[in-house]
Structures are given as structure tokens and as C-alpha cells.
Amino acid sequence: MDVALLKGTASLYLIATGMFIIYVLLLKDFLSRAAPLILLAGFLLHTVALALQISQNGFPAVTELHEALSVYSWVIVGVYLLVQLKYRLTILGCFVAPLAFLMSLAGIAFGAGAGELPPGLKTYWLPVHVTLAFLGNAVFALAFAVSVMYLVQESRLKSKRTKALNQPLPPLERLDRLNYIFLVWGFPLMTLGILTGSLWAGVHWGDYWSWEPRQISSAITWLVYGSLLQGRVAAGWRGRRAAFLTILGFVVWFGYFLWGDALFPSRHAGRFE
């Protein structure tokens, strides 16, 4: 992947981070418009870098952690920009922009080159499975952010810190509603990501489910989100309980995404024999 383009992308994500923070502090309208635009510029540059990498190598580079971090940060920013168009939730950028910057920076620090793709991955299953899985987890990243904001806002309301209430956090009802919307979108995408991964494994390696650590962690996350969605629909779960379960699901998934493959070598960690 072109290092210069990635460095430019990371720089724009960093500038966007600063503008989102200043927006929270000063609450100026022009910052609420400018910060997402800077993030959009970073996203477009990131898109060019990824497109060039795919055109040069013939496949999306996602087999190494630094490659996956770069692609995942691109997906999160893209999903956020779509959410911003519909819901105008500028403060969500305070979570997305620094996360995208840190992930793209890690992608540069640990190497920007794409390695040789193992033979078992040279198939259309790779983009299908990765796209669905990353989209689902990007939506859950936003659900995690609105859940954290929900708990912060609830704490402020209970403590009656009037100065803090002037900060641009949305009302609790809106945050809880967004949590539900993200859950409704993210859960089917995650389910399809797991199903396509299992079908791919069955077609190419002969076993649909091999109890790999990554599969187990994905199943745990799927059960957490599935239970939460069922609880919200059937039992009226909402508010603090929904926020905590959303945070738990994302922590389990993201924690394994960062460190799981290093601790438990498996097919997802590069062992495709």
C-alpha cells in the first residue's frame, strides 16, 4: 500500500480529531460542518490508497493485522459519514476520528506493504466475507460509542452538573434509539459474515466449523448481540442494560481482533494450511 497516501490519510484523520475536540469545547457551528468534511477528505484519500493496493496486488490486503487495521478504520469512517448524513451526530466523530487515526497510524508503523496471498485465499469468498464482517463490526463500533455517550449523559443528568449538560451530548432517548438502530443493522451483517466464513471454510478446507479461537470469540460476540436484540424486542430491554451489553460485545470482539491472533495462532492468524 502506498505509504505516502497512508501518511496523508493519517494526517487528515488527526486534523479531523483536533477539529472534533475543538467543536466539543467551543460548540461552533462551522466546526460541526468542517470536521466531518476533513474526515471525508481523509476517507477519500484512504479509498485511493486501498484502490491502488487492490489494483496492484489483485486482492484486498487484510491477512496481516496492520492491513486489517487500515481497512477496518476505512470502513468505520465510511459508515460514520453515512450516519452523519442521516442523523447529524457530529459528536460521534470525537470517537471515530481518533480511532481511525490510531488504527491507520498502526497500519503504517507495522508495515504498509501487502504480502503474498496464500492460495486458499485467492477466491471471491475473501472480499465477500471480509466486507460483511467489517461492515457489521464497524456498525457495532458506532453502537459502542453511542452506548458510552449514553452512560456519560446519564451520569451527568443524575449528578445534575448543569455546566456539563451544555456539552453537545444528545438526549438519552435518542442515544438509546441509535443503539437499537445500529444493533438492527449490525447483527444481520455480523451473522452473514460468520456464515460466509463458515461456508468458505467448508468449501476450501472441508470443515464448516473448526472451533478456532477466532470463531469462538465471534460466536460469543454474536450471542451477546443476539441476546441483546432479542431482549430489546421481546422484553423491552433498553437504557443502561442495553448500553452495557453493547459495550461488552464490542470489547470482546475488538480485544480479540487486536490481540487474539497473536495469542492463539490459527487460520485467521495466517495459518492457512
mmCIF file with all atom_site columns, N, CA and C in Angstrom, residues 4 25 52 102 193 195 209 248:
data_model
loop_
_atom_site.group_PDB
_atom_site.id
_atom_site.type_symbol
_atom_site.label_atom_id
_atom_site.label_alt_id
_atom_site.label_comp_id
_atom_site.label_asym_id
_atom_site.label_entity_id
_atom_site.label_seq_id
_atom_site.pdbx_PDB_ins_code
_atom_site.Cartn_x
_atom_site.Cartn_y
_atom_site.Cartn_z
_atom_site.occupancy
_atom_site.B_iso_or_equiv
_atom_site.pdbx_formal_charge
_atom_site.auth_seq_id
_atom_site.auth_comp_id
_atom_site.auth_asym_id
_atom_site.auth_atom_id
_atom_site.pdbx_PDB_model_num
ATOM 1  N N  . ALA A 1 4   ? 2.970   6.986   1.288  1.00 0.00 ? 4   ALA A N  1
ATOM 2  C CA . ALA A 1 4   ? 2.722   8.429   1.273  1.00 0.00 ? 4   ALA A CA 1
ATOM 3  C C  . ALA A 1 4   ? 1.225   8.724   1.393  1.00 0.00 ? 4   ALA A C  1
ATOM 4  N N  . LEU A 1 25  ? -15.518 21.626  22.626 1.00 0.00 ? 25  LEU A N  1
ATOM 5  C CA . LEU A 1 25  ? -15.164 22.657  23.606 1.00 0.00 ? 25  LEU A CA 1
ATOM 6  C C  . LEU A 1 25  ? -15.836 24.001  23.312 1.00 0.00 ? 25  LEU A C  1
ATOM 7  N N  . LEU A 1 52  ? -5.568  1.541   -5.098 1.00 0.00 ? 52  LEU A N  1
ATOM 8  C CA . LEU A 1 52  ? -4.272  1.299   -5.744 1.00 0.00 ? 52  LEU A CA 1
ATOM 9  C C  . LEU A 1 52  ? -3.681  -0.028  -5.285 1.00 0.00 ? 52  LEU A C  1
ATOM 10 N N  . LEU A 1 102 ? -5.564  6.385   15.016 1.00 0.00 ? 102 LEU A N  1
ATOM 11 C CA . LEU A 1 102 ? -4.690  5.427   15.699 1.00 0.00 ? 102 LEU A CA 1
ATOM 12 C C  . LEU A 1 102 ? -4.554  4.131   14.899 1.00 0.00 ? 102 LEU A C  1
ATOM 13 N N  . GLY A 1 193 ? -21.500 -12.374 7.937  1.00 0.00 ? 193 GLY A N  1
ATOM 14 C CA . GLY A 1 193 ? -20.043 -12.505 7.938  1.00 0.00 ? 193 GLY A CA 1
ATOM 15 C C  . GLY A 1 193 ? -19.612 -13.855 8.488  1.00 0.00 ? 193 GLY A C  1
ATOM 16 N N  . LEU A 1 195 ? -21.511 -16.619 8.634  1.00 0.00 ? 195 LEU A N  1
ATOM 17 C CA . LEU A 1 195 ? -21.992 -17.672 7.735  1.00 0.00 ? 195 LEU A CA 1
ATOM 18 C C  . LEU A 1 195 ? -21.109 -17.815 6.502  1.00 0.00 ? 195 LEU A C  1
ATOM 19 N N  . TRP A 1 209 ? -16.927 -25.636 10.656 1.00 0.00 ? 209 TRP A N  1
ATOM 20 C CA . TRP A 1 209 ? -16.693 -25.037 11.984 1.00 0.00 ? 209 TRP A CA 1
ATOM 21 C C  . TRP A 1 209 ? -15.579 -25.848 12.658 1.00 0.00 ? 209 TRP A C  1
ATOM 22 N N  . LEU A 1 248 ? -19.991 -4.524  26.155 1.00 0.00 ? 248 LEU A N  1
ATOM 23 C CA . LEU A 1 248 ? -19.386 -5.844  26.381 1.00 0.00 ? 248 LEU A CA 1
ATOM 24 C C  . LEU A 1 248 ? -19.128 -6.576  25.063 1.00 0.00 ? 248 LEU A C  1
#
